[in-house]
Amino acid sequence: MCLKTNLPESMNTTTDDKTIVKDYFNATGFDRWRRIYGDGEVNKVQKDIRLGHQQTIDTVVAWLKADGNLANLSICDAGCGVGSLSIPLAQEGAKIFASDISEKMVTEAQERAQKALKDASNVTFAVQDLESLTGNYHTVICLDVLIHYPAEDAEKMIKHLASLSESRLILSFAPKTLCLTLLKKIGEFFPGPSKTTRAYQHKEKDIIQILEQNGFTIQRKDMTSTRFYYSRILEAVKE
């Protein structure tokens, strides 16, 4: 995840994080991240983030394809954004339920799916936050979302996502390491749109402990690291 979330400085208030994220990705954040997740012209930092995010997507898709049963799976893509993960998984035949807190992101994802898929009947998009998700899925995936929430909220969300998963939970998060913490601190000295605000890092051992407490064990790990994007990916399966 990018440690410079570029949330406007005016949003750095006591307002709860979920409201901040929802408002941001339905306003200026939507245009910024739609460009990053697209294929148009972007600046060097945005291009680096785009490449890092795509590496994370490619890793998860490769994991699922390697198991050889992707077409038989039901998958919840929690925090789907513009459909960067949902669409390639749907192309492989998986049954996808994809949600995002941002209505604009979901609309963009639906439009991209209609263009990319010959038959989009196996992917459903909905405007929902993580806490309101219901149902049961073979695999639940939540990528590049935990960066928006502090540890106590992240724990609650992971617990809820675990309750929806019949077999597997895949998460990515910005790892809390000394190096990345220093980089974030340095970023706080820069004024204007480059200023970091609410970009939460999480200790890997804490995330693993939460997963284990909810009946999961780690099966695969990976790390995406570019100049401006850092993401630890964990695949956990039910014991």
PDB file of C-alpha atoms in Angstrom:
ATOM      1  CA  MET A   1       0.000   0.000   0.000  1.00  0.00           C
ATOM      2  CA  CYS A   2       1.059   3.543  -0.562  1.00  0.00           C
ATOM      3  CA  LEU A   3       2.129   5.234   2.662  1.00  0.00           C
ATOM      4  CA  LYS A   4       1.119   8.570   1.160  1.00  0.00           C
ATOM      5  CA  THR A   5      -2.639   8.158   1.041  1.00  0.00           C
ATOM      6  CA  ASN A   6      -3.109  11.758  -0.129  1.00  0.00           C
ATOM      7  CA  LEU A   7      -6.207  12.221   2.004  1.00  0.00           C
ATOM      8  CA  PRO A   8      -6.887  15.969   2.179  1.00  0.00           C
ATOM      9  CA  GLU A   9      -5.527  17.684   5.256  1.00  0.00           C
ATOM     10  CA  SER A  10      -9.049  18.937   6.048  1.00  0.00           C
ATOM     11  CA  MET A  11     -10.045  15.327   6.624  1.00  0.00           C
ATOM     12  CA  ASN A  12      -7.537  14.874   9.414  1.00  0.00           C
ATOM     13  CA  THR A  13     -10.161  15.426  12.159  1.00  0.00           C
ATOM     14  CA  THR A  14     -11.902  13.434  14.833  1.00  0.00           C
ATOM     15  CA  THR A  15     -14.373  12.114  12.235  1.00  0.00           C
ATOM     16  CA  ASP A  16     -14.403   8.316  12.236  1.00  0.00           C
ATOM     17  CA  ASP A  17     -12.181   6.614   9.688  1.00  0.00           C
ATOM     18  CA  LYS A  18     -15.016   4.886   7.824  1.00  0.00           C
ATOM     19  CA  THR A  19     -16.738   8.205   7.089  1.00  0.00           C
ATOM     20  CA  ILE A  20     -13.446   9.742   5.993  1.00  0.00           C
ATOM     21  CA  VAL A  21     -12.725   6.874   3.603  1.00  0.00           C
ATOM     22  CA  LYS A  22     -16.258   6.880   2.182  1.00  0.00           C
ATOM     23  CA  ASP A  23     -16.287  10.642   1.579  1.00  0.00           C
ATOM     24  CA  TYR A  24     -12.773  10.653   0.153  1.00  0.00           C
ATOM     25  CA  PHE A  25     -13.360   7.878  -2.372  1.00  0.00           C
ATOM     26  CA  ASN A  26     -16.633   9.434  -3.482  1.00  0.00           C
ATOM     27  CA  ALA A  27     -14.910  12.771  -4.126  1.00  0.00           C
ATOM     28  CA  THR A  28     -11.352  13.794  -5.062  1.00  0.00           C
ATOM     29  CA  GLY A  29      -9.937  10.418  -4.133  1.00  0.00           C
ATOM     30  CA  PHE A  30     -12.057   8.653  -6.725  1.00  0.00           C
ATOM     31  CA  ASP A  31     -10.594  10.592  -9.648  1.00  0.00           C
ATOM     32  CA  ARG A  32      -7.050  10.180  -8.352  1.00  0.00           C
ATOM     33  CA  TRP A  33      -7.268   6.434  -7.765  1.00  0.00           C
ATOM     34  CA  ARG A  34      -9.261   5.734 -10.919  1.00  0.00           C
ATOM     35  CA  ARG A  35      -6.317   7.153 -12.848  1.00  0.00           C
ATOM     36  CA  ILE A  36      -3.822   5.129 -10.832  1.00  0.00           C
ATOM     37  CA  TYR A  37      -5.776   1.902 -11.360  1.00  0.00           C
ATOM     38  CA  GLY A  38      -6.280   2.654 -15.048  1.00  0.00           C
ATOM     39  CA  ASP A  39      -3.862   2.723 -17.963  1.00  0.00           C
ATOM     40  CA  GLY A  40      -3.722   6.446 -18.797  1.00  0.00           C
ATOM     41  CA  GLU A  41      -0.958   8.968 -18.225  1.00  0.00           C
ATOM     42  CA  VAL A  42       0.082   9.453 -14.596  1.00  0.00           C
ATOM     43  CA  ASN A  43       3.051  10.963 -12.796  1.00  0.00           C
ATOM     44  CA  LYS A  44       6.038   8.918 -11.638  1.00  0.00           C
ATOM     45  CA  VAL A  45       4.759   8.368  -8.103  1.00  0.00           C
ATOM     46  CA  GLN A  46       1.312   7.304  -9.317  1.00  0.00           C
ATOM     47  CA  LYS A  47       2.888   4.989 -11.881  1.00  0.00           C
ATOM     48  CA  ASP A  48       4.973   3.359  -9.171  1.00  0.00           C
ATOM     49  CA  ILE A  49       1.872   2.816  -7.024  1.00  0.00           C
ATOM     50  CA  ARG A  50       0.031   1.413 -10.049  1.00  0.00           C
ATOM     51  CA  LEU A  51       2.801  -1.092 -10.673  1.00  0.00           C
ATOM     52  CA  GLY A  52       2.946  -2.095  -7.015  1.00  0.00           C
ATOM     53  CA  HIS A  53      -0.804  -2.571  -6.760  1.00  0.00           C
ATOM     54  CA  GLN A  54      -0.814  -4.643  -9.935  1.00  0.00           C
ATOM     55  CA  GLN A  55       1.955  -6.852  -8.542  1.00  0.00           C
ATOM     56  CA  THR A  56      -0.228  -7.555  -5.505  1.00  0.00           C
ATOM     57  CA  ILE A  57      -3.194  -8.393  -7.752  1.00  0.00           C
ATOM     58  CA  ASP A  58      -1.022 -10.654  -9.922  1.00  0.00           C
ATOM     59  CA  THR A  59       0.292 -12.503  -6.864  1.00  0.00           C
ATOM     60  CA  VAL A  60      -3.179 -13.274  -5.547  1.00  0.00           C
ATOM     61  CA  VAL A  61      -4.517 -14.315  -8.955  1.00  0.00           C
ATOM     62  CA  ALA A  62      -1.491 -16.595  -9.439  1.00  0.00           C
ATOM     63  CA  TRP A  63      -2.075 -18.235  -6.047  1.00  0.00           C
ATOM     64  CA  LEU A  64      -5.697 -18.985  -6.859  1.00  0.00           C
ATOM     65  CA  LYS A  65      -4.969 -20.196 -10.392  1.00  0.00           C
ATOM     66  CA  ALA A  66      -2.196 -22.485  -9.142  1.00  0.00           C
ATOM     67  CA  ASP A  67      -4.712 -24.410  -7.036  1.00  0.00           C
ATOM     68  CA  GLY A  68      -6.497 -25.492 -10.214  1.00  0.00           C
ATOM     69  CA  ASN A  69     -10.068 -25.029  -8.974  1.00  0.00           C
ATOM     70  CA  LEU A  70     -10.701 -21.318  -9.443  1.00  0.00           C
ATOM     71  CA  ALA A  71     -13.732 -21.821 -11.693  1.00  0.00           C
ATOM     72  CA  ASN A  72     -15.464 -23.718  -8.888  1.00  0.00           C
ATOM     73  CA  LEU A  73     -14.999 -21.080  -6.184  1.00  0.00           C
ATOM     74  CA  SER A  74     -17.256 -18.471  -4.650  1.00  0.00           C
ATOM     75  CA  ILE A  75     -15.195 -15.403  -3.756  1.00  0.00           C
ATOM     76  CA  CYS A  76     -15.936 -12.233  -1.833  1.00  0.00           C
ATOM     77  CA  ASP A  77     -13.767  -9.303  -2.909  1.00  0.00           C
ATOM     78  CA  ALA A  78     -14.176  -6.976   0.076  1.00  0.00           C
ATOM     79  CA  GLY A  79     -13.111  -3.456  -0.841  1.00  0.00           C
ATOM     80  CA  CYS A  80     -13.045  -4.134  -4.577  1.00  0.00           C
ATOM     81  CA  GLY A  81     -12.208  -0.614  -5.739  1.00  0.00           C
ATOM     82  CA  VAL A  82     -12.558  -0.392  -9.513  1.00  0.00           C
ATOM     83  CA  GLY A  83     -12.559  -4.178  -9.958  1.00  0.00           C
ATOM     84  CA  SER A  84      -8.837  -4.758 -10.448  1.00  0.00           C
ATOM     85  CA  LEU A  85      -9.065  -8.175  -8.768  1.00  0.00           C
ATOM     86  CA  SER A  86     -12.718  -9.075  -9.328  1.00  0.00           C
ATOM     87  CA  ILE A  87     -12.555  -8.826 -13.097  1.00  0.00           C
ATOM     88  CA  PRO A  88      -9.599 -11.188 -13.717  1.00  0.00           C
ATOM     89  CA  LEU A  89     -11.062 -13.690 -11.243  1.00  0.00           C
ATOM     90  CA  ALA A  90     -14.414 -13.540 -13.041  1.00  0.00           C
ATOM     91  CA  GLN A  91     -12.584 -14.087 -16.327  1.00  0.00           C
ATOM     92  CA  GLU A  92     -11.303 -17.352 -14.857  1.00  0.00           C
ATOM     93  CA  GLY A  93     -14.863 -18.457 -14.112  1.00  0.00           C
ATOM     94  CA  ALA A  94     -15.080 -17.841 -10.374  1.00  0.00           C
ATOM     95  CA  LYS A  95     -18.358 -16.600  -8.906  1.00  0.00           C
ATOM     96  CA  ILE A  96     -17.579 -13.160  -7.483  1.00  0.00           C
ATOM     97  CA  PHE A  97     -19.365 -10.933  -5.004  1.00  0.00           C
ATOM     98  CA  ALA A  98     -17.516  -7.609  -4.945  1.00  0.00           C
ATOM     99  CA  SER A  99     -18.227  -4.686  -2.657  1.00  0.00           C
ATOM    100  CA  ASP A 100     -16.815  -1.278  -1.868  1.00  0.00           C
ATOM    101  CA  ILE A 101     -17.761   1.521   0.500  1.00  0.00           C
ATOM    102  CA  SER A 102     -17.590   4.015  -2.397  1.00  0.00           C
ATOM    103  CA  GLU A 103     -20.539   4.193  -4.771  1.00  0.00           C
ATOM    104  CA  LYS A 104     -18.346   5.811  -7.418  1.00  0.00           C
ATOM    105  CA  MET A 105     -15.802   3.003  -7.203  1.00  0.00           C
ATOM    106  CA  VAL A 106     -18.520   0.371  -7.580  1.00  0.00           C
ATOM    107  CA  THR A 107     -20.008   2.147 -10.591  1.00  0.00           C
ATOM    108  CA  GLU A 108     -16.576   2.298 -12.224  1.00  0.00           C
ATOM    109  CA  ALA A 109     -16.002  -1.393 -11.464  1.00  0.00           C
ATOM    110  CA  GLN A 110     -19.336  -2.324 -13.055  1.00  0.00           C
ATOM    111  CA  GLU A 111     -18.495  -0.350 -16.196  1.00  0.00           C
ATOM    112  CA  ARG A 112     -15.058  -1.954 -16.472  1.00  0.00           C
ATOM    113  CA  ALA A 113     -16.541  -5.417 -15.979  1.00  0.00           C
ATOM    114  CA  GLN A 114     -19.074  -4.880 -18.742  1.00  0.00           C
ATOM    115  CA  LYS A 115     -16.266  -3.913 -21.115  1.00  0.00           C
ATOM    116  CA  ALA A 116     -13.822  -6.643 -20.081  1.00  0.00           C
ATOM    117  CA  LEU A 117     -16.129  -9.635 -19.705  1.00  0.00           C
ATOM    118  CA  LYS A 118     -18.078 -11.356 -22.452  1.00  0.00           C
ATOM    119  CA  ASP A 119     -20.494 -12.520 -19.785  1.00  0.00           C
ATOM    120  CA  ALA A 120     -20.584 -10.574 -16.516  1.00  0.00           C
ATOM    121  CA  SER A 121     -23.290 -12.748 -14.946  1.00  0.00           C
ATOM    122  CA  ASN A 122     -20.829 -14.385 -12.535  1.00  0.00           C
ATOM    123  CA  VAL A 123     -19.799 -11.114 -10.861  1.00  0.00           C
ATOM    124  CA  THR A 124     -22.043  -9.005  -8.625  1.00  0.00           C
ATOM    125  CA  PHE A 125     -21.067  -5.557  -7.373  1.00  0.00           C
ATOM    126  CA  ALA A 126     -22.573  -3.827  -4.341  1.00  0.00           C
ATOM    127  CA  VAL A 127     -22.040  -0.655  -2.320  1.00  0.00           C
ATOM    128  CA  GLN A 128     -21.310  -1.933   1.203  1.00  0.00           C
ATOM    129  CA  ASP A 129     -18.798  -1.388   3.960  1.00  0.00           C
ATOM    130  CA  LEU A 130     -16.915  -4.348   5.381  1.00  0.00           C
ATOM    131  CA  GLU A 131     -18.969  -4.538   8.560  1.00  0.00           C
ATOM    132  CA  SER A 132     -22.260  -4.986   6.711  1.00  0.00           C
ATOM    133  CA  LEU A 133     -21.108  -7.858   4.496  1.00  0.00           C
ATOM    134  CA  THR A 134     -23.062 -11.090   4.937  1.00  0.00           C
ATOM    135  CA  GLY A 135     -23.098 -14.565   3.415  1.00  0.00           C
ATOM    136  CA  ASN A 136     -20.638 -17.424   3.114  1.00  0.00           C
ATOM    137  CA  TYR A 137     -17.884 -17.740   0.536  1.00  0.00           C
ATOM    138  CA  HIS A 138     -15.163 -20.266  -0.126  1.00  0.00           C
ATOM    139  CA  THR A 139     -12.590 -17.458  -0.220  1.00  0.00           C
ATOM    140  CA  VAL A 140     -12.722 -13.930   1.174  1.00  0.00           C
ATOM    141  CA  ILE A 141     -10.154 -11.415  -0.086  1.00  0.00           C
ATOM    142  CA  CYS A 142      -9.453  -7.934   1.260  1.00  0.00           C
ATOM    143  CA  LEU A 143      -6.614  -6.048  -0.442  1.00  0.00           C
ATOM    144  CA  ASP A 144      -5.267  -2.572   0.273  1.00  0.00           C
ATOM    145  CA  VAL A 145      -8.047  -1.720   2.746  1.00  0.00           C
ATOM    146  CA  LEU A 146      -6.554  -2.145   6.219  1.00  0.00           C
ATOM    147  CA  ILE A 147      -4.277   0.836   5.644  1.00  0.00           C
ATOM    148  CA  HIS A 148      -7.299   3.050   6.246  1.00  0.00           C
ATOM    149  CA  TYR A 149      -8.075   1.690   9.721  1.00  0.00           C
ATOM    150  CA  PRO A 150      -6.301   1.622  13.107  1.00  0.00           C
ATOM    151  CA  ALA A 151      -5.441  -1.639  14.836  1.00  0.00           C
ATOM    152  CA  GLU A 152      -8.593  -1.986  16.921  1.00  0.00           C
ATOM    153  CA  ASP A 153     -10.882  -1.460  13.925  1.00  0.00           C
ATOM    154  CA  ALA A 154      -8.751  -3.689  11.719  1.00  0.00           C
ATOM    155  CA  GLU A 155      -9.066  -6.506  14.248  1.00  0.00           C
ATOM    156  CA  LYS A 156     -12.860  -6.238  14.239  1.00  0.00           C
ATOM    157  CA  MET A 157     -12.976  -6.262  10.452  1.00  0.00           C
ATOM    158  CA  ILE A 158     -10.661  -9.252  10.112  1.00  0.00           C
ATOM    159  CA  LYS A 159     -12.782 -11.150  12.618  1.00  0.00           C
ATOM    160  CA  HIS A 160     -15.912 -10.354  10.625  1.00  0.00           C
ATOM    161  CA  LEU A 161     -14.323 -11.294   7.311  1.00  0.00           C
ATOM    162  CA  ALA A 162     -13.147 -14.562   8.856  1.00  0.00           C
ATOM    163  CA  SER A 163     -16.745 -15.359   9.794  1.00  0.00           C
ATOM    164  CA  LEU A 164     -17.749 -15.105   6.111  1.00  0.00           C
ATOM    165  CA  SER A 165     -15.043 -17.485   4.885  1.00  0.00           C
ATOM    166  CA  GLU A 166     -15.637 -21.206   4.583  1.00  0.00           C
ATOM    167  CA  SER A 167     -12.046 -22.045   3.673  1.00  0.00           C
ATOM    168  CA  ARG A 168      -9.627 -19.187   3.006  1.00  0.00           C
ATOM    169  CA  LEU A 169      -8.960 -15.536   3.826  1.00  0.00           C
ATOM    170  CA  ILE A 170      -6.440 -13.428   1.898  1.00  0.00           C
ATOM    171  CA  LEU A 171      -5.358 -10.045   3.255  1.00  0.00           C
ATOM    172  CA  SER A 172      -2.855  -7.384   2.311  1.00  0.00           C
ATOM    173  CA  PHE A 173      -1.676  -4.574   4.559  1.00  0.00           C
ATOM    174  CA  ALA A 174       1.099  -2.041   4.994  1.00  0.00           C
ATOM    175  CA  PRO A 175       3.599  -3.769   7.317  1.00  0.00           C
ATOM    176  CA  LYS A 176       4.756  -1.849  10.359  1.00  0.00           C
ATOM    177  CA  THR A 177       8.533  -1.903  10.245  1.00  0.00           C
ATOM    178  CA  LEU A 178      11.107   0.595  11.461  1.00  0.00           C
ATOM    179  CA  CYS A 179      12.075   1.549   7.904  1.00  0.00           C
ATOM    180  CA  LEU A 180       8.513   2.172   6.723  1.00  0.00           C
ATOM    181  CA  THR A 181       7.611   4.008   9.911  1.00  0.00           C
ATOM    182  CA  LEU A 182      10.545   6.375   9.325  1.00  0.00           C
ATOM    183  CA  LEU A 183       9.479   6.924   5.719  1.00  0.00           C
ATOM    184  CA  LYS A 184       5.991   7.819   6.865  1.00  0.00           C
ATOM    185  CA  LYS A 185       7.372  10.231   9.455  1.00  0.00           C
ATOM    186  CA  ILE A 186       9.503  11.908   6.791  1.00  0.00           C
ATOM    187  CA  GLY A 187       6.421  12.269   4.598  1.00  0.00           C
ATOM    188  CA  GLU A 188       4.637  14.166   7.376  1.00  0.00           C
ATOM    189  CA  PHE A 189       7.094  17.039   6.992  1.00  0.00           C
ATOM    190  CA  PHE A 190       5.923  17.743   3.440  1.00  0.00           C
ATOM    191  CA  PRO A 191       3.050  20.214   3.084  1.00  0.00           C
ATOM    192  CA  GLY A 192       0.052  20.101   0.792  1.00  0.00           C
ATOM    193  CA  PRO A 193      -1.262  17.080  -1.114  1.00  0.00           C
ATOM    194  CA  SER A 194       1.844  15.004  -0.420  1.00  0.00           C
ATOM    195  CA  LYS A 195       1.271  15.151   3.330  1.00  0.00           C
ATOM    196  CA  THR A 196       0.486  11.814   4.941  1.00  0.00           C
ATOM    197  CA  THR A 197      -2.534  11.717   7.217  1.00  0.00           C
ATOM    198  CA  ARG A 198      -4.307   8.516   8.164  1.00  0.00           C
ATOM    199  CA  ALA A 199      -2.199   5.731   6.707  1.00  0.00           C
ATOM    200  CA  TYR A 200      -2.158   2.923   9.237  1.00  0.00           C
ATOM    201  CA  GLN A 201       0.542   0.281   9.331  1.00  0.00           C
ATOM    202  CA  HIS A 202       0.053  -3.062  11.055  1.00  0.00           C
ATOM    203  CA  LYS A 203       2.501  -5.493  12.628  1.00  0.00           C
ATOM    204  CA  GLU A 204       2.537  -8.786  10.762  1.00  0.00           C
ATOM    205  CA  LYS A 205       2.617 -10.784  13.992  1.00  0.00           C
ATOM    206  CA  ASP A 206      -0.548  -9.022  15.168  1.00  0.00           C
ATOM    207  CA  ILE A 207      -2.416  -9.809  11.953  1.00  0.00           C
ATOM    208  CA  ILE A 208      -1.308 -13.443  12.108  1.00  0.00           C
ATOM    209  CA  GLN A 209      -2.404 -13.679  15.740  1.00  0.00           C
ATOM    210  CA  ILE A 210      -5.871 -12.355  14.850  1.00  0.00           C
ATOM    211  CA  LEU A 211      -6.163 -14.900  12.045  1.00  0.00           C
ATOM    212  CA  GLU A 212      -5.086 -17.736  14.331  1.00  0.00           C
ATOM    213  CA  GLN A 213      -7.559 -16.665  16.994  1.00  0.00           C
ATOM    214  CA  ASN A 214     -10.280 -17.018  14.379  1.00  0.00           C
ATOM    215  CA  GLY A 215      -9.282 -20.531  13.337  1.00  0.00           C
ATOM    216  CA  PHE A 216      -6.933 -19.834  10.429  1.00  0.00           C
ATOM    217  CA  THR A 217      -3.320 -20.746   9.743  1.00  0.00           C
ATOM    218  CA  ILE A 218      -0.948 -19.078   7.301  1.00  0.00           C
ATOM    219  CA  GLN A 219      -0.409 -21.009   4.081  1.00  0.00           C
ATOM    220  CA  ARG A 220       1.362 -18.535   1.789  1.00  0.00           C
ATOM    221  CA  LYS A 221       3.047 -15.143   2.156  1.00  0.00           C
ATOM    222  CA  ASP A 222       4.426 -12.574  -0.217  1.00  0.00           C
ATOM    223  CA  MET A 223       5.638  -8.989  -0.173  1.00  0.00           C
ATOM    224  CA  THR A 224       5.188  -6.282  -2.769  1.00  0.00           C
ATOM    225  CA  SER A 225       7.746  -3.512  -2.428  1.00  0.00           C
ATOM    226  CA  THR A 226       8.311  -0.598  -4.792  1.00  0.00           C
ATOM    227  CA  ARG A 227       9.495   2.931  -4.053  1.00  0.00           C
ATOM    228  CA  PHE A 228       6.105   4.158  -2.863  1.00  0.00           C
ATOM    229  CA  TYR A 229       4.029   1.012  -2.391  1.00  0.00           C
ATOM    230  CA  TYR A 230       4.519  -1.624   0.305  1.00  0.00           C
ATOM    231  CA  SER A 231       2.145  -4.513   0.849  1.00  0.00           C
ATOM    232  CA  ARG A 232       2.453  -7.727   2.842  1.00  0.00           C
ATOM    233  CA  ILE A 233       0.119 -10.418   1.505  1.00  0.00           C
ATOM    234  CA  LEU A 234      -1.073 -13.288   3.678  1.00  0.00           C
ATOM    235  CA  GLU A 235      -3.116 -16.291   2.639  1.00  0.00           C
ATOM    236  CA  ALA A 236      -4.745 -18.035   5.628  1.00  0.00           C
ATOM    237  CA  VAL A 237      -6.757 -21.255   5.520  1.00  0.00           C
ATOM    238  CA  LYS A 238      -9.129 -22.760   8.032  1.00  0.00           C
ATOM    239  CA  GLU A 239      -7.597 -25.363  10.279  1.00  0.00           C
TER     240      GLU A 239
END
